[in-house]
Amino acid sequence: MAKGNCEFQKLQSGYLFPEIQKRASLFRKANLDIPLIDLGIGDATRPIAPTILQAMIQATEEMGKVETFRGYGPSEGYPFLQEAICQHDYTKLPISSDEIFISDGTKNDIANFQEIFASSCKVALQDPTYPVYIDSSVMGGRAGSILENGSYEKILYLPCTKENQFCPPLPTEHADIIYLCSPNNPTGEALSKTELEKWVAYALREKAIILFDGAYEAFITDKDIPHSIYEIPGADTVAVEFRSFSKTAGFTGLRGSYVVVPKKLFLDDGLSVHAMWKRRVQTKYGGTSYPIQRGMEAIYSPQGQKETKAILHDYLQSAFRLKEKLTSLGLEVFGGTNAPYIWVQAPSEKTSWEFFDHLLHKCHIISIPGKGFGPSGEGYVRFSALAKKDVIDNALIAFHSM
Amino acid sequence: MAKGNCEFQKLQSGYLFPEIQKRASLFRKANLDIPLIDLGIGDATRPIAPTILQAMIQATEEMGKVETFRGYGPSEGYPFLQEAICQHDYTKLPISSDEIFISDGTKNDIANFQEIFASSCKVALQDPTYPVYIDSSVMGGRAGSILENGSYEKILYLPCTKENQFCPPLPTEHADIIYLCSPNNPTGEALSKTELEKWVAYALREKAIILFDGAYEAFITDKDIPHSIYEIPGADTVAVEFRSFSKTAGFTGLRGSYVVVPKKLFLDDGLSVHAMWKRRVQTKYGGTSYPIQRGMEAIYSPQGQKETKAILHDYLQSAFRLKEKLTSLGLEVFGGTNAPYIWVQAPSEKTSWEFFDHLLHKCHIISIPGKGFGPSGEGYVRFSALAKKDVIDNALIAFHSM
């Protein structure tokens, strides 16, 4: 009988969002007249900028004429977009346009990237962080069994706490693959140049590969936070960088992202990471939709930049207001300056879920319990500043009932 | 040092298309004034139907307004599309809309589907067939080493030759995963109801899983050829079905497809294939672009059906003309009735590459050597009828120089 991939059975049932839904539903049933304020899910709410839309509509119309119709595009994306990205996001950095692979989501890319590594590779990651790194490590057989505290035996967890300013400590043992998310989801805290230098040095010394998730790069406002890991000399020999247009330009429903895989990056036995990823992409990916690629290109036009930056400013303004309010209420608040997420310590030593329940019942606000992002997330909750403006307004009032 | 997935090294360097390019380039350099007629690549050339375009443009415009903007959609696709597919493509068949997963390419789906199986699973496939089945089996560690004749040691090749009317024989040993492509690429020949019944019975007996690739389903014209494997009783307990809008509606550049994974399908230890695939999709896929999903939905509207069927008729008309001409020139010709591919036996016992060269130099026509699709493709070439009409017209004249 056909056998299944037994690693799938080691996945924790995706309980976080269903459990949040369940508790919110119970509250709604018992309090029919009270509307809930959702600061949970990190999804874009502002409409797509007009310049991007216009480019997409034009590209769609091209598909309807025999002279401009396009069939299969390159699996790795159209050169017009690779070049636009290279010129704008990697000016003066050692990256060339053919090292950029266009795709339809950082989630897909970062999960699929596991595939080019041996299953024996040791994975290290920030704790707390984006759960897809763990889940894809489990599916790829690199996590081992789940322990009683909810962590996986083979994964190296790097605790990010307020004591270390949410900067992951270097592992005390050898790691092969290191996930770094900066600005990090859920803490909203970003790694400084000094911190990243430390990581590049570690990777060079240990011959490890850094998978650098820069999905929230566009939110960086602090001058000393690198926008790309390639700002650190030598990083192009140890790091792959992932970028998303999901939050940058509201592409969560349109789908658009890219991966930078430098040609100077090698695995054991001289295997080229670039060549392996290219082969993976050509065999298992049919390319990103043409109108979407034209939409991504338009983000880089002067008008596209102006429009998308205004939207980002708007989100960050919401983050600032949330942060200010929560601080004024005496809470310990992190993130929100270089990311649209606010990371809040639960008062009175409450657990994540206790604080979640408290916020739900007292303020009618939905948050995300920090424990859902890793063991070190216990005692925190995450708020998203990506909600609509009126939702933020309501939240600012509702917090007073805490 | 981080180790790579060593299975990647067992991949045959994707030599087929580069080699075709190389030979065509050499010809072009030596014969600057002679234009080449490309019947090689199987890519759509007709523009997208107006009804589909209109739906996509409307959906794109929705993304620009705050009231109609959509962020993350369900990873498995929007219910409006799942339901449209279910109602039109699975009328009276035992498939429900939540068994349909929307995606952005059959190549991606069928390659990624390998992931839910144990690496020990034995793979069987038609020979010749679509090369992605082999390549993804290699990457997943299910192919073993490559042998001198270009085949892989662990794969069960099921020769499809004119002697067996291109119907794959049942394997003489146990197989766990069986790829069936019908109508098959490259032969253009489809499996009858009787043939499919034989395969469903085999899978039931051997507790194997059939991965049924119906990418060319829309081209079926013969009454006794099933459009879906679920027309065979019991198939919903043994088969996954893949469908593409690439050729059906010219989506090769827009990207759109779906997979049917029945809930009655189980692996060893009672593992639900549906649950495993759903988890895979939710963890590693962010959903298909919303405007593209609206475009796919529009294919199923009465006007969308009328417009896309007219395009399919057009392609099949080209296939008919090619077939007629080649037959009149005394060649043995297959396919072309239920698929846009013509499968032609090389005359005078030429090899695939010899006939390719002959066609290139005598007729200035680019074909695809059959050997590129598997060992049993030797001695054949494939022509695609998806080329533009004037290209087909030119080919019909050029064939006379053979």
mmCIF file with all atom_site columns, N, CA and C in Angstrom, chain B residues 66-85:
data_model
loop_
_atom_site.group_PDB
_atom_site.id
_atom_site.type_symbol
_atom_site.label_atom_id
_atom_site.label_alt_id
_atom_site.label_comp_id
_atom_site.label_asym_id
_atom_site.label_entity_id
_atom_site.label_seq_id
_atom_site.pdbx_PDB_ins_code
_atom_site.Cartn_x
_atom_site.Cartn_y
_atom_site.Cartn_z
_atom_site.occupancy
_atom_site.B_iso_or_equiv
_atom_site.pdbx_formal_charge
_atom_site.auth_seq_id
_atom_site.auth_comp_id
_atom_site.auth_asym_id
_atom_site.auth_atom_id
_atom_site.pdbx_PDB_model_num
ATOM 1  N N  . VAL B 1 66 ? -11.509 50.470 -1.316  1.00 0.00 ? 66 VAL B N  1
ATOM 2  C CA . VAL B 1 66 ? -11.442 49.988 0.068   1.00 0.00 ? 66 VAL B CA 1
ATOM 3  C C  . VAL B 1 66 ? -12.587 49.027 0.379   1.00 0.00 ? 66 VAL B C  1
ATOM 4  N N  . GLU B 1 67 ? -13.762 49.235 -0.226  1.00 0.00 ? 67 GLU B N  1
ATOM 5  C CA . GLU B 1 67 ? -14.916 48.382 0.087   1.00 0.00 ? 67 GLU B CA 1
ATOM 6  C C  . GLU B 1 67 ? -14.783 46.992 -0.530  1.00 0.00 ? 67 GLU B C  1
ATOM 7  N N  . THR B 1 68 ? -14.044 46.895 -1.645  1.00 0.00 ? 68 THR B N  1
ATOM 8  C CA . THR B 1 68 ? -13.988 45.610 -2.343  1.00 0.00 ? 68 THR B CA 1
ATOM 9  C C  . THR B 1 68 ? -12.588 44.991 -2.342  1.00 0.00 ? 68 THR B C  1
ATOM 10 N N  . PHE B 1 69 ? -11.631 45.670 -1.711  1.00 0.00 ? 69 PHE B N  1
ATOM 11 C CA . PHE B 1 69 ? -10.269 45.131 -1.627  1.00 0.00 ? 69 PHE B CA 1
ATOM 12 C C  . PHE B 1 69 ? -10.275 43.765 -0.930  1.00 0.00 ? 69 PHE B C  1
ATOM 13 N N  . ARG B 1 70 ? -9.466  42.845 -1.408  1.00 0.00 ? 70 ARG B N  1
ATOM 14 C CA . ARG B 1 70 ? -9.323  41.531 -0.765  1.00 0.00 ? 70 ARG B CA 1
ATOM 15 C C  . ARG B 1 70 ? -7.869  41.262 -0.419  1.00 0.00 ? 70 ARG B C  1
ATOM 16 N N  . GLY B 1 71 ? -7.626  40.859 0.810   1.00 0.00 ? 71 GLY B N  1
ATOM 17 C CA . GLY B 1 71 ? -6.288  40.462 1.228   1.00 0.00 ? 71 GLY B CA 1
ATOM 18 C C  . GLY B 1 71 ? -6.123  38.964 1.004   1.00 0.00 ? 71 GLY B C  1
ATOM 19 N N  . TYR B 1 72 ? -5.552  38.283 1.992   1.00 0.00 ? 72 TYR B N  1
ATOM 20 C CA . TYR B 1 72 ? -5.368  36.829 1.885   1.00 0.00 ? 72 TYR B CA 1
ATOM 21 C C  . TYR B 1 72 ? -6.687  36.145 1.569   1.00 0.00 ? 72 TYR B C  1
ATOM 22 N N  . GLY B 1 73 ? -6.663  35.281 0.570   1.00 0.00 ? 73 GLY B N  1
ATOM 23 C CA . GLY B 1 73 ? -7.807  34.405 0.315   1.00 0.00 ? 73 GLY B CA 1
ATOM 24 C C  . GLY B 1 73 ? -7.494  33.040 0.901   1.00 0.00 ? 73 GLY B C  1
ATOM 25 N N  . PRO B 1 74 ? -8.434  32.110 0.832   1.00 0.00 ? 74 PRO B N  1
ATOM 26 C CA . PRO B 1 74 ? -8.140  30.760 1.326   1.00 0.00 ? 74 PRO B CA 1
ATOM 27 C C  . PRO B 1 74 ? -7.010  30.130 0.495   1.00 0.00 ? 74 PRO B C  1
ATOM 28 N N  . SER B 1 75 ? -6.060  29.467 1.162   1.00 0.00 ? 75 SER B N  1
ATOM 29 C CA . SER B 1 75 ? -4.950  28.831 0.433   1.00 0.00 ? 75 SER B CA 1
ATOM 30 C C  . SER B 1 75 ? -5.464  27.856 -0.616  1.00 0.00 ? 75 SER B C  1
ATOM 31 N N  . GLU B 1 76 ? -6.596  27.217 -0.328  1.00 0.00 ? 76 GLU B N  1
ATOM 32 C CA . GLU B 1 76 ? -7.125  26.204 -1.249  1.00 0.00 ? 76 GLU B CA 1
ATOM 33 C C  . GLU B 1 76 ? -8.034  26.802 -2.319  1.00 0.00 ? 76 GLU B C  1
ATOM 34 N N  . GLY B 1 77 ? -8.179  28.114 -2.342  1.00 0.00 ? 77 GLY B N  1
ATOM 35 C CA . GLY B 1 77 ? -8.973  28.772 -3.384  1.00 0.00 ? 77 GLY B CA 1
ATOM 36 C C  . GLY B 1 77 ? -10.306 29.274 -2.863  1.00 0.00 ? 77 GLY B C  1
ATOM 37 N N  . TYR B 1 78 ? -10.905 30.208 -3.608  1.00 0.00 ? 78 TYR B N  1
ATOM 38 C CA . TYR B 1 78 ? -12.201 30.770 -3.214  1.00 0.00 ? 78 TYR B CA 1
ATOM 39 C C  . TYR B 1 78 ? -13.328 29.790 -3.517  1.00 0.00 ? 78 TYR B C  1
ATOM 40 N N  . PRO B 1 79 ? -14.305 29.683 -2.607  1.00 0.00 ? 79 PRO B N  1
ATOM 41 C CA . PRO B 1 79 ? -15.468 28.811 -2.842  1.00 0.00 ? 79 PRO B CA 1
ATOM 42 C C  . PRO B 1 79 ? -16.205 29.128 -4.150  1.00 0.00 ? 79 PRO B C  1
ATOM 43 N N  . PHE B 1 80 ? -16.239 30.416 -4.572  1.00 0.00 ? 80 PHE B N  1
ATOM 44 C CA . PHE B 1 80 ? -16.962 30.706 -5.822  1.00 0.00 ? 80 PHE B CA 1
ATOM 45 C C  . PHE B 1 80 ? -16.371 29.932 -6.991  1.00 0.00 ? 80 PHE B C  1
ATOM 46 N N  . LEU B 1 81 ? -15.052 29.746 -6.981  1.00 0.00 ? 81 LEU B N  1
ATOM 47 C CA . LEU B 1 81 ? -14.407 29.025 -8.080  1.00 0.00 ? 81 LEU B CA 1
ATOM 48 C C  . LEU B 1 81 ? -14.498 27.508 -7.879  1.00 0.00 ? 81 LEU B C  1
ATOM 49 N N  . GLN B 1 82 ? -14.283 27.071 -6.646  1.00 0.00 ? 82 GLN B N  1
ATOM 50 C CA . GLN B 1 82 ? -14.420 25.631 -6.361  1.00 0.00 ? 82 GLN B CA 1
ATOM 51 C C  . GLN B 1 82 ? -15.805 25.149 -6.788  1.00 0.00 ? 82 GLN B C  1
ATOM 52 N N  . GLU B 1 83 ? -16.822 25.974 -6.499  1.00 0.00 ? 83 GLU B N  1
ATOM 53 C CA . GLU B 1 83 ? -18.196 25.578 -6.828  1.00 0.00 ? 83 GLU B CA 1
ATOM 54 C C  . GLU B 1 83 ? -18.459 25.600 -8.340  1.00 0.00 ? 83 GLU B C  1
ATOM 55 N N  . ALA B 1 84 ? -17.908 26.610 -9.026  1.00 0.00 ? 84 ALA B N  1
ATOM 56 C CA . ALA B 1 84 ? -18.088 26.669 -10.484 1.00 0.00 ? 84 ALA B CA 1
ATOM 57 C C  . ALA B 1 84 ? -17.467 25.437 -11.142 1.00 0.00 ? 84 ALA B C  1
ATOM 58 N N  . ILE B 1 85 ? -16.278 25.066 -10.689 1.00 0.00 ? 85 ILE B N  1
ATOM 59 C CA . ILE B 1 85 ? -15.598 23.888 -11.238 1.00 0.00 ? 85 ILE B CA 1
ATOM 60 C C  . ILE B 1 85 ? -16.409 22.628 -10.958 1.00 0.00 ? 85 ILE B C  1
#
